[in-house]
Coordinates of C-alpha atoms in Angstrom, one line a residue:
M142 CA 84.9 -63.1 -84.5
F143 CA 87.6 -63.5 -81.8
V144 CA 91.0 -61.9 -82.2
I145 CA 94.0 -61.4 -80.2
R146 CA 94.2 -57.6 -79.6
L147 CA 97.7 -56.1 -80.8
S148 CA 97.7 -53.6 -78.1
V149 CA 97.2 -56.2 -75.3
V150 CA 100.1 -58.1 -76.6
L151 CA 102.4 -55.2 -77.1
S152 CA 101.5 -54.1 -73.5
T153 CA 102.2 -57.6 -72.0
L154 CA 105.7 -57.7 -73.9
L155 CA 106.5 -54.1 -72.6
S156 CA 105.6 -55.2 -69.2
A157 CA 107.3 -58.4 -69.1
G158 CA 110.3 -56.9 -70.5
S159 CA 110.8 -53.6 -68.6
G160 CA 109.0 -54.1 -65.4
I161 CA 106.9 -51.0 -66.3
S162 CA 103.6 -52.5 -64.8
A163 CA 102.7 -55.9 -63.5
C164 CA 99.0 -55.2 -64.7
V165 CA 97.9 -55.2 -68.2
T166 CA 95.2 -52.7 -68.6
Y167 CA 92.5 -52.2 -71.1
G168 CA 90.3 -48.9 -70.9
I169 CA 89.6 -46.3 -68.4
S170 CA 87.2 -46.3 -65.7
P171 CA 84.4 -43.8 -65.9
R172 CA 84.2 -43.7 -62.2
N173 CA 87.7 -42.4 -61.3
G174 CA 89.7 -42.0 -64.4
Q175 CA 91.9 -45.0 -63.5
P176 CA 93.1 -47.6 -65.9
L177 CA 91.2 -50.9 -65.9
P178 CA 92.7 -54.3 -65.8
D179 CA 92.5 -56.5 -68.9
L180 CA 90.4 -59.5 -67.8
L181 CA 92.6 -62.0 -69.7
Y182 CA 95.5 -61.2 -67.4
A183 CA 94.0 -59.8 -64.2
T184 CA 95.1 -61.4 -61.1
I185 CA 93.1 -61.4 -57.7
D186 CA 95.4 -58.6 -56.6
D187 CA 94.9 -56.7 -59.4
L188 CA 91.1 -57.0 -58.9
Q189 CA 91.3 -56.2 -55.3
S190 CA 93.4 -52.9 -56.0
G191 CA 90.6 -51.7 -58.3
L192 CA 87.7 -52.7 -56.0
A193 CA 89.4 -51.0 -53.2
A194 CA 90.0 -47.9 -55.2
G195 CA 86.5 -47.7 -56.4
T196 CA 87.7 -48.0 -60.0
F197 CA 85.1 -50.6 -60.4
T198 CA 82.7 -52.9 -58.4
S199 CA 82.0 -56.5 -57.9
V200 CA 78.7 -56.0 -59.8
D201 CA 80.7 -54.7 -62.8
L202 CA 83.0 -57.7 -62.5
V203 CA 80.1 -60.1 -62.6
K204 CA 78.5 -58.3 -65.6
A205 CA 81.7 -58.3 -67.5
Y206 CA 82.6 -62.0 -66.8
V207 CA 79.0 -63.3 -67.8
A208 CA 79.4 -61.2 -70.9
R209 CA 82.8 -62.9 -71.8
I210 CA 81.2 -66.3 -71.0
D211 CA 78.2 -65.6 -73.4
E212 CA 80.5 -64.4 -75.9
V213 CA 82.7 -67.7 -76.3
N214 CA 80.8 -70.5 -74.4
P215 CA 78.7 -71.4 -77.8
V216 CA 82.2 -72.4 -79.2
L217 CA 83.9 -73.7 -76.0
H218 CA 81.2 -74.9 -73.8
A219 CA 83.2 -74.3 -70.7
V220 CA 80.3 -73.3 -68.5
I221 CA 77.3 -75.5 -67.8
E222 CA 75.3 -72.7 -66.0
I223 CA 75.4 -69.4 -64.6
N224 CA 74.4 -68.5 -61.1
P225 CA 71.1 -66.5 -61.3
D226 CA 72.0 -64.7 -58.0
A227 CA 75.5 -63.7 -58.9
L228 CA 74.5 -60.0 -59.6
S229 CA 72.6 -59.6 -56.2
I230 CA 75.4 -61.6 -54.4
A231 CA 77.9 -59.0 -55.8
A232 CA 75.9 -56.1 -54.8
S233 CA 75.7 -57.3 -51.3
L234 CA 79.4 -57.6 -51.2
D235 CA 79.8 -54.3 -52.6
A236 CA 77.8 -52.9 -49.9
E237 CA 79.8 -54.7 -47.3
R238 CA 82.9 -53.1 -48.8
A239 CA 81.3 -49.6 -48.8
R240 CA 80.7 -49.9 -45.1
G241 CA 84.4 -50.5 -44.6
S242 CA 84.2 -54.3 -44.3
S243 CA 86.6 -56.8 -46.1
R244 CA 86.4 -60.7 -45.9
G245 CA 89.8 -61.0 -47.3
N246 CA 91.6 -61.7 -50.6
L247 CA 88.4 -63.3 -52.3
H248 CA 85.9 -60.6 -51.3
G249 CA 83.8 -59.8 -54.2
I250 CA 86.1 -61.8 -56.7
P251 CA 84.0 -64.0 -59.3
I252 CA 85.0 -67.7 -59.4
C253 CA 83.5 -70.8 -61.3
I254 CA 83.5 -74.2 -59.5
K255 CA 83.1 -77.7 -61.2
D256 CA 79.7 -79.1 -61.7
N257 CA 80.5 -81.7 -59.0
I258 CA 80.9 -79.3 -56.0
A259 CA 77.4 -78.8 -54.4
T260 CA 75.9 -75.5 -53.8
L261 CA 72.4 -75.0 -51.9
D262 CA 71.1 -72.3 -54.3
K263 CA 69.5 -72.0 -57.7
M264 CA 72.3 -74.0 -59.5
N265 CA 72.4 -77.9 -60.1
N266 CA 75.2 -80.0 -59.1
T267 CA 75.1 -82.8 -61.6
A268 CA 78.5 -84.1 -62.4
G269 CA 77.4 -83.3 -66.1
S270 CA 74.5 -86.0 -66.1
F271 CA 70.9 -85.7 -66.1
A272 CA 70.7 -88.3 -63.4
L273 CA 71.3 -85.6 -60.8
L274 CA 69.5 -82.8 -62.5
G275 CA 67.1 -81.2 -59.8
A276 CA 68.7 -83.0 -57.0
I277 CA 69.0 -80.9 -53.9
P278 CA 71.7 -81.4 -51.3
P279 CA 71.1 -80.7 -47.6
S280 CA 73.6 -77.8 -47.5
D281 CA 76.5 -76.3 -49.5
S282 CA 79.6 -78.6 -49.9
T283 CA 82.1 -77.5 -47.3
V284 CA 84.2 -76.1 -50.0
A285 CA 81.6 -74.0 -51.6
A286 CA 80.6 -72.9 -48.0
K287 CA 84.1 -71.8 -47.3
L288 CA 84.4 -70.0 -50.7
K289 CA 81.2 -67.9 -49.9
A290 CA 82.2 -67.0 -46.4
A291 CA 85.5 -65.9 -47.7
G292 CA 83.5 -63.5 -50.0
A293 CA 84.0 -65.2 -53.3
I294 CA 81.1 -65.0 -55.9
I295 CA 80.3 -68.3 -57.3
I296 CA 79.3 -67.1 -60.7
G297 CA 78.6 -70.5 -62.2
K298 CA 79.2 -74.1 -62.7
C299 CA 81.9 -75.2 -65.1
N300 CA 81.5 -78.1 -67.4
L301 CA 83.8 -81.2 -67.0
S302 CA 84.4 -84.9 -68.2
Q303 CA 81.2 -86.5 -67.2
W304 CA 81.1 -88.0 -63.7
A305 CA 84.7 -86.7 -63.4
N306 CA 85.8 -89.1 -66.1
Y307 CA 84.5 -92.1 -64.3
R308 CA 81.9 -93.6 -66.5
S309 CA 83.1 -94.7 -70.0
S310 CA 86.1 -96.2 -71.4
N311 CA 85.4 -94.5 -74.9
S312 CA 84.3 -91.0 -74.1
T313 CA 86.2 -87.8 -74.4
N314 CA 87.7 -85.2 -72.1
G315 CA 85.3 -82.4 -71.3
W316 CA 82.2 -83.9 -72.6
T317 CA 78.8 -84.2 -70.6
S318 CA 75.3 -84.9 -71.6
R319 CA 74.3 -81.6 -69.9
G320 CA 77.1 -79.3 -71.0
G321 CA 78.2 -80.7 -74.2
Q322 CA 81.8 -80.8 -75.4
T323 CA 84.2 -78.4 -73.7
M324 CA 87.2 -77.3 -76.1
G325 CA 90.5 -75.7 -75.0
A326 CA 91.3 -72.1 -76.1
Y327 CA 94.9 -72.6 -77.5
Y328 CA 93.9 -74.5 -80.8
P329 CA 90.6 -75.0 -82.5
M330 CA 89.0 -78.0 -81.3
Q331 CA 91.7 -78.4 -78.7
D332 CA 91.2 -81.5 -76.3
P333 CA 91.1 -79.5 -73.0
S334 CA 92.2 -82.4 -70.9
G335 CA 90.1 -83.5 -67.8
S336 CA 88.2 -84.1 -65.8
S337 CA 88.3 -80.5 -64.6
S338 CA 88.0 -79.3 -68.2
G339 CA 85.8 -76.3 -67.8
P340 CA 87.8 -74.8 -64.9
G341 CA 90.9 -75.0 -67.0
V342 CA 89.2 -73.3 -69.8
V343 CA 87.4 -70.6 -68.1
S344 CA 90.6 -69.6 -66.2
S345 CA 92.8 -69.7 -69.3
I346 CA 91.0 -66.8 -71.0
G347 CA 89.7 -65.0 -68.1
L348 CA 86.0 -65.9 -68.1
V349 CA 86.4 -65.6 -64.3
A350 CA 89.0 -64.7 -62.0
A351 CA 89.9 -68.2 -61.1
A352 CA 88.2 -71.6 -60.9
V353 CA 88.0 -74.7 -58.6
G354 CA 88.2 -78.3 -59.6
T355 CA 88.4 -81.8 -58.2
E356 CA 91.0 -84.4 -58.8
T357 CA 91.1 -88.3 -58.3
S358 CA 94.1 -88.9 -60.7
G359 CA 95.1 -85.9 -62.8
S360 CA 91.9 -84.1 -63.1
I361 CA 93.4 -80.8 -61.8
I362 CA 97.1 -81.1 -62.9
S363 CA 96.3 -82.3 -66.6
P364 CA 93.9 -79.6 -67.5
A365 CA 95.8 -76.9 -65.7
S366 CA 99.1 -77.9 -67.7
R367 CA 97.1 -78.3 -71.0
N368 CA 95.5 -74.7 -70.4
S369 CA 98.9 -73.0 -69.4
L370 CA 97.7 -72.6 -65.9
T371 CA 99.0 -73.3 -62.3
G372 CA 97.1 -75.9 -60.3
I373 CA 97.2 -77.4 -56.9
K374 CA 96.1 -81.0 -56.2
P375 CA 96.1 -80.9 -52.5
S376 CA 96.8 -83.7 -50.2
V377 CA 93.9 -85.9 -49.8
G378 CA 92.2 -84.7 -46.5
L379 CA 93.5 -80.9 -46.9
T380 CA 90.3 -80.0 -48.6
S381 CA 86.8 -81.6 -47.5
R382 CA 85.0 -83.7 -49.9
Y383 CA 81.6 -83.1 -48.2
L384 CA 78.9 -83.0 -50.8
V385 CA 81.2 -83.2 -53.7
V386 CA 80.0 -85.9 -56.2
P387 CA 82.7 -88.7 -55.5
I388 CA 84.8 -91.4 -57.1
S389 CA 87.1 -92.4 -54.4
Q390 CA 87.3 -91.2 -50.9
T391 CA 90.9 -92.4 -50.8
Q392 CA 92.0 -90.3 -53.7
D393 CA 89.4 -87.4 -54.3
T394 CA 90.7 -83.9 -53.5
I395 CA 89.5 -80.3 -54.3
G396 CA 91.8 -77.6 -55.6
P397 CA 92.4 -74.5 -57.7
L398 CA 93.3 -73.7 -61.4
T399 CA 94.5 -70.2 -61.8
R400 CA 96.7 -67.9 -63.9
T401 CA 99.1 -67.3 -61.1
M402 CA 100.4 -69.2 -58.4
M403 CA 99.6 -66.4 -55.8
D404 CA 96.0 -66.8 -56.9
A405 CA 96.1 -70.6 -56.5
A406 CA 97.5 -70.0 -52.9
Y407 CA 94.8 -67.4 -51.9
I408 CA 92.1 -70.1 -53.0
L409 CA 93.6 -72.9 -51.3
S410 CA 93.8 -71.1 -48.0
A411 CA 90.1 -70.3 -48.3
I412 CA 89.1 -74.1 -49.1
A413 CA 91.4 -75.9 -46.8
G414 CA 90.1 -77.5 -43.8
A415 CA 86.7 -77.4 -42.1
F416 CA 83.9 -74.7 -42.5
V417 CA 84.1 -73.7 -38.8
S418 CA 86.5 -70.5 -38.5
D419 CA 90.0 -71.7 -37.9
A420 CA 89.4 -75.3 -37.7
C421 CA 90.9 -77.9 -40.0
K422 CA 88.9 -81.0 -39.0
D423 CA 85.6 -81.7 -40.9
S424 CA 83.2 -84.0 -39.0
H425 CA 81.6 -84.7 -42.3
D426 CA 84.9 -86.0 -44.0
N427 CA 87.2 -87.9 -41.5
Y428 CA 90.1 -87.7 -43.9
T429 CA 90.6 -83.9 -42.7
S430 CA 91.4 -85.6 -39.2
A431 CA 94.8 -86.2 -40.6
I432 CA 95.6 -82.4 -41.3
P433 CA 98.7 -81.9 -39.1
F434 CA 98.0 -78.3 -38.1
E435 CA 95.6 -76.5 -36.0
T436 CA 94.9 -73.5 -38.5
V437 CA 95.1 -73.4 -42.1
P438 CA 98.4 -71.8 -43.4
D439 CA 98.7 -68.5 -45.4
Y440 CA 99.9 -70.3 -48.5
A441 CA 100.2 -67.0 -50.5
A442 CA 102.8 -65.7 -47.8
E443 CA 105.1 -68.4 -49.1
C444 CA 105.3 -66.8 -52.5
N445 CA 108.5 -65.2 -53.3
S446 CA 111.2 -65.1 -56.1
K447 CA 113.7 -66.4 -53.8
G448 CA 111.8 -69.7 -52.8
L449 CA 114.0 -72.1 -54.4
R450 CA 117.2 -71.1 -52.5
S451 CA 119.1 -74.1 -50.9
A452 CA 116.0 -76.3 -52.1
K453 CA 117.0 -80.0 -52.5
I454 CA 115.2 -81.2 -55.6
G455 CA 115.0 -84.5 -57.0
I456 CA 114.2 -85.9 -60.6
P457 CA 112.8 -89.5 -60.9
R458 CA 114.2 -90.2 -64.2
N459 CA 112.7 -93.7 -64.5
A460 CA 109.1 -92.2 -64.2
M461 CA 109.7 -90.1 -67.1
T462 CA 108.4 -91.6 -70.5
V463 CA 110.0 -90.5 -73.7
S464 CA 107.5 -91.1 -76.7
S465 CA 107.6 -90.1 -80.4
T466 CA 105.4 -87.0 -79.7
N467 CA 106.5 -85.6 -76.3
G468 CA 109.9 -84.6 -77.3
P469 CA 109.1 -80.8 -76.8
E470 CA 108.2 -81.4 -73.1
I471 CA 111.3 -83.5 -72.3
T472 CA 113.4 -80.9 -73.8
A473 CA 111.8 -78.0 -72.0
F474 CA 112.0 -80.2 -68.7
N475 CA 115.6 -80.9 -69.2
A476 CA 116.2 -77.1 -69.9
S477 CA 114.5 -76.1 -66.8
I478 CA 117.2 -77.9 -64.6
K479 CA 119.6 -74.9 -65.3
I480 CA 117.1 -72.4 -64.1
F481 CA 116.4 -74.3 -60.8
E482 CA 120.2 -74.3 -60.3
Q483 CA 120.5 -70.6 -60.9
L484 CA 117.6 -70.2 -58.4
G485 CA 119.8 -71.8 -55.9
A486 CA 118.4 -75.4 -55.9
T487 CA 120.3 -78.6 -55.8
I488 CA 119.2 -81.1 -58.4
T489 CA 119.7 -84.9 -57.9
S490 CA 118.5 -87.6 -60.6
L491 CA 117.3 -90.7 -59.1
D492 CA 115.1 -93.9 -59.9
T493 CA 112.2 -94.9 -58.0
R494 CA 110.0 -98.1 -58.1
T495 CA 107.3 -98.2 -60.9
L496 CA 103.7 -98.1 -60.2
L497 CA 101.6 -100.9 -59.5
G498 CA 98.9 -102.1 -62.0
R499 CA 95.4 -101.0 -61.8
S500 CA 93.9 -101.3 -58.3
P501 CA 90.4 -102.3 -57.3
V502 CA 90.3 -99.7 -54.6
V503 CA 88.9 -96.8 -56.6
G504 CA 86.1 -99.0 -58.0
A505 CA 85.0 -100.3 -54.6
D506 CA 85.1 -96.7 -53.1
F507 CA 82.9 -95.5 -56.0
V508 CA 80.2 -98.2 -55.3
A509 CA 79.9 -97.1 -51.7
D510 CA 80.5 -93.5 -52.1
V511 CA 78.3 -92.7 -54.9
A512 CA 75.4 -94.4 -53.2
N513 CA 76.2 -92.2 -50.0
Y514 CA 76.0 -89.2 -52.2
F515 CA 72.7 -89.9 -53.7
N516 CA 71.3 -90.8 -50.3
E517 CA 72.5 -87.4 -49.0
M518 CA 70.0 -85.6 -51.3
T519 CA 67.0 -84.1 -49.8
T520 CA 65.4 -84.1 -53.2
N521 CA 66.2 -86.8 -55.8
P522 CA 63.9 -86.6 -58.7
N523 CA 64.9 -89.7 -60.4
G524 CA 65.0 -91.8 -57.1
I525 CA 68.5 -93.1 -58.0
K526 CA 70.0 -94.6 -54.8
N527 CA 72.9 -97.0 -56.0
L528 CA 75.3 -97.7 -58.8
Q529 CA 73.0 -100.3 -60.6
Q530 CA 70.0 -97.8 -60.6
L531 CA 72.6 -95.2 -62.0
I532 CA 73.5 -97.7 -64.7
N533 CA 69.9 -98.4 -65.6
F534 CA 69.0 -94.5 -65.8
T535 CA 72.0 -93.9 -68.1
E536 CA 71.5 -96.8 -70.3
T537 CA 68.0 -95.9 -71.0
Y538 CA 67.7 -91.9 -70.8
T539 CA 68.4 -91.0 -74.5
P540 CA 70.3 -87.7 -73.8
E541 CA 73.0 -89.7 -71.9
D542 CA 74.3 -90.9 -75.3
Y543 CA 74.3 -94.5 -74.4
P544 CA 75.7 -96.8 -75.9
D545 CA 77.8 -94.4 -78.1
R546 CA 79.4 -93.6 -74.7
N547 CA 79.5 -96.7 -72.8
V548 CA 79.4 -97.3 -68.9
A549 CA 82.3 -99.5 -68.9
R550 CA 83.9 -98.2 -65.8
W551 CA 80.7 -98.6 -63.7
L552 CA 80.2 -102.2 -65.0
S553 CA 83.8 -102.9 -64.0
A554 CA 83.2 -101.3 -60.5
A555 CA 79.9 -103.3 -59.9
S556 CA 81.5 -106.5 -60.8
L557 CA 84.4 -106.3 -58.2
N558 CA 84.9 -109.1 -55.9
I559 CA 86.0 -106.7 -53.0
T560 CA 83.7 -104.5 -51.0
M561 CA 85.0 -101.3 -49.2
G562 CA 86.0 -102.3 -45.8
D563 CA 86.7 -106.0 -46.3
A564 CA 90.0 -107.7 -46.0
N565 CA 90.8 -107.9 -49.6
Y566 CA 90.1 -104.1 -49.8
Y567 CA 92.4 -103.2 -47.2
T568 CA 95.1 -105.4 -48.5
A569 CA 94.8 -103.6 -51.8
L570 CA 94.6 -100.2 -50.1
L571 CA 98.0 -100.9 -48.2
E572 CA 99.7 -102.1 -51.3
Q573 CA 98.4 -98.7 -53.1
Y574 CA 99.7 -96.5 -50.4
Y575 CA 103.1 -98.4 -50.5
Y576 CA 103.6 -98.0 -54.1
G577 CA 102.5 -94.3 -54.0
S578 CA 104.7 -93.3 -50.9
N579 CA 107.5 -95.5 -49.6
A580 CA 108.2 -97.1 -53.0
T581 CA 108.1 -93.9 -54.9
I582 CA 107.6 -90.3 -53.8
L583 CA 108.2 -90.5 -50.0
G584 CA 110.7 -93.2 -50.4
A585 CA 113.0 -91.0 -52.8
L586 CA 112.4 -88.0 -50.5
E587 CA 113.7 -89.7 -47.5
K588 CA 116.4 -92.0 -49.2
Y589 CA 118.1 -88.8 -51.0
D590 CA 117.2 -86.1 -48.3
L591 CA 115.1 -84.2 -50.6
D592 CA 112.6 -81.5 -50.1
A593 CA 110.6 -82.1 -53.2
L594 CA 110.3 -83.8 -56.7
I595 CA 110.1 -82.5 -60.1
I596 CA 108.5 -84.2 -63.3
P597 CA 106.7 -83.2 -66.5
S598 CA 103.2 -82.6 -65.6
S599 CA 101.9 -85.0 -68.1
M600 CA 103.7 -87.7 -66.1
S601 CA 102.9 -86.8 -62.8
P602 CA 99.3 -87.8 -61.7
G603 CA 99.6 -91.4 -60.9
Y604 CA 102.2 -91.7 -58.3
A605 CA 100.6 -88.9 -56.1
A606 CA 97.1 -90.2 -56.7
I607 CA 97.3 -93.7 -55.1
A608 CA 98.8 -92.3 -51.8
G609 CA 97.0 -89.1 -51.4
Y610 CA 100.1 -86.9 -51.9
P611 CA 100.0 -83.3 -53.2
I612 CA 101.1 -82.0 -56.7
V613 CA 101.6 -78.4 -57.8
T614 CA 101.9 -77.6 -61.4
V615 CA 103.3 -74.4 -63.2
P616 CA 103.4 -73.6 -67.0
L617 CA 106.8 -74.9 -68.7
G618 CA 106.0 -74.1 -72.4
Y619 CA 104.3 -75.1 -75.6
Y620 CA 104.5 -77.3 -78.5
P621 CA 106.1 -75.6 -81.5
A622 CA 103.9 -74.1 -84.4
T623 CA 105.0 -77.0 -86.7
T624 CA 103.6 -79.7 -84.6
N625 CA 101.4 -82.1 -86.5
V626 CA 97.7 -82.1 -85.7
T627 CA 96.4 -85.2 -84.1
Y628 CA 92.9 -86.1 -83.8
N629 CA 91.3 -88.3 -81.1
S630 CA 89.8 -91.5 -82.1
R631 CA 86.3 -90.0 -82.4
G632 CA 87.6 -87.2 -84.7
T633 CA 85.9 -84.7 -82.4
L634 CA 89.0 -83.0 -80.6
V635 CA 92.5 -82.2 -81.5
S636 CA 94.6 -84.3 -78.9
L637 CA 97.8 -82.8 -79.8
G638 CA 98.8 -79.7 -82.0
P639 CA 100.5 -76.5 -82.4
N640 CA 100.9 -74.2 -79.4
F641 CA 99.5 -76.8 -77.0
P642 CA 100.8 -75.9 -73.4
F643 CA 102.3 -78.1 -71.0
G644 CA 103.7 -77.9 -67.5
L645 CA 106.2 -79.0 -64.9
S646 CA 105.1 -80.4 -61.4
F647 CA 106.3 -80.6 -58.0
F648 CA 105.7 -83.6 -55.7
G649 CA 106.2 -83.4 -52.0
R650 CA 105.2 -85.1 -48.7
R651 CA 101.7 -85.2 -47.5
F652 CA 100.5 -81.7 -46.4
S653 CA 103.7 -80.0 -47.7
E654 CA 101.8 -77.6 -49.9
A655 CA 103.3 -74.6 -48.5
T656 CA 106.7 -75.7 -49.3
L657 CA 105.6 -76.7 -52.9
V658 CA 103.9 -73.5 -53.2
K659 CA 107.0 -71.5 -52.4
Y660 CA 109.1 -73.5 -55.0
A661 CA 106.5 -73.1 -57.7
C662 CA 106.1 -69.4 -57.0
A663 CA 109.9 -69.0 -57.4
F664 CA 110.1 -70.9 -60.7
E665 CA 106.9 -69.0 -62.1
A666 CA 108.6 -65.7 -61.2
A667 CA 111.7 -66.6 -63.0
T668 CA 110.1 -67.9 -66.1
N669 CA 106.6 -66.5 -66.8
Y670 CA 106.0 -68.9 -69.4
R671 CA 102.2 -68.3 -69.4
Q672 CA 103.0 -64.8 -71.1
L673 CA 104.9 -66.5 -74.0
Q674 CA 101.7 -67.6 -76.0
N675 CA 98.2 -66.3 -76.2
P676 CA 95.1 -68.4 -76.8
Y677 CA 93.7 -68.5 -80.4
I678 CA 90.3 -67.4 -78.9
I679 CA 89.9 -64.5 -76.6
P680 CA 86.8 -62.9 -75.6
N681 CA 86.6 -59.1 -76.4
I682 CA 84.2 -58.0 -73.8
Q683 CA 86.0 -55.9 -71.2
L684 CA 85.0 -54.0 -67.9
V685 CA 84.9 -50.7 -69.8
D686 CA 81.9 -52.4 -72.1
V687 CA 79.7 -52.8 -69.1
M688 CA 80.3 -49.9 -66.9

């Protein structure tokens, strides 16, 4: 049985109300008698403090997090597999620390990455599909290699919406044939949003210290906001996509989903740019050549409570859609304007152009990019080399749940009359860039002399996606306890219900993540909305139980 621990809730309220302690604790270390951090709330700084003091070890952390995963994963299906080498990696990093060496903020910190970010180890990388089970990449993906080099322990692979939600027109967020149906932790059978569904859930209830997901359009921002998290969808090109199962080279990006903005900033600094130390350009991903700086910024250095002073913030009012159900989000967003002004920001309401209809660019990208990914594999057990062979496998391999879950998006991509690189493709791409930048985000920033735009997170992904612009989301609130329960069309998930979290998003210019992090940190520090509502399901296992 999973319960909310009264002592933890009281401790949280005391901490938030009195400033007694920034770290919620649970138990005492048998090693040095110091308090242990509660893993539901623990930040990377909290964990590093305990590791440095010898209060616990990275081995202890791995044991505790794996036990927490085992405790709730039969209900939530958020983790698709555990790294069998996690304990030995942790022991090695503990030994480095004992010798007086630290790789930085992520040294010895367990994280989970989405099951489309390749690692050359004993874990699979499948996008949740049996089509890629047993496939072996030539190396770690650039992002995974950078995480390992920074000392992070990749404790496992998180479940997702299969193929990052680019297969079916009738599937569900968080479902894969390999991992089953991920559910959120804020309401029974909660739709976790997607496609980085597992990363959102594991971060939301402290199954790991933090998680890394991917986004083409909404796949970090949506699950981050639906799980009361901070999330960063970086500018396309800031994080290398090498050996990440692709959808679209023009839109794909990799970023963190975390419980605090500071943690997200730590991870972004670790994964940005190329693997070579202090280099930003990755020869495996030419989009990184657009990075305008020579060294990766220290994004965490931007975090401070005064970051919104003198900020010029715009609200694209005509991009906000009012519906019969999203009233609480609109009300909370409008109420946030006063907070921004109290923090020193100037707010301007404005109108932008509306988005163009569906572009063929993503489909054309997928046809080429997925074939390239399959052909990068050094071992490819199913012999799949292109999209048509992937369609054939999925339609004939029973566990892939076809035809109940169709392959409509693949069929649509395969039937396009444009090909990546031809004249029609570039015409569509230029139109896409215009509508996502000059006509909307960049146009508004320049016309009104603004530093950033804000919008409810549920309405933010499309504009930034098509032009490769960054988004940062922070918690903004929760649906009331009286909210009517609404199920999805399959009746398998609650798509809206009581206590569902939602967020606020910041738009900015390409590669302006440092500015957006600064603003988001200031808003987070002033509001701390994440602490206002606990999930309904919380693991009971804590560090003290494994030491």
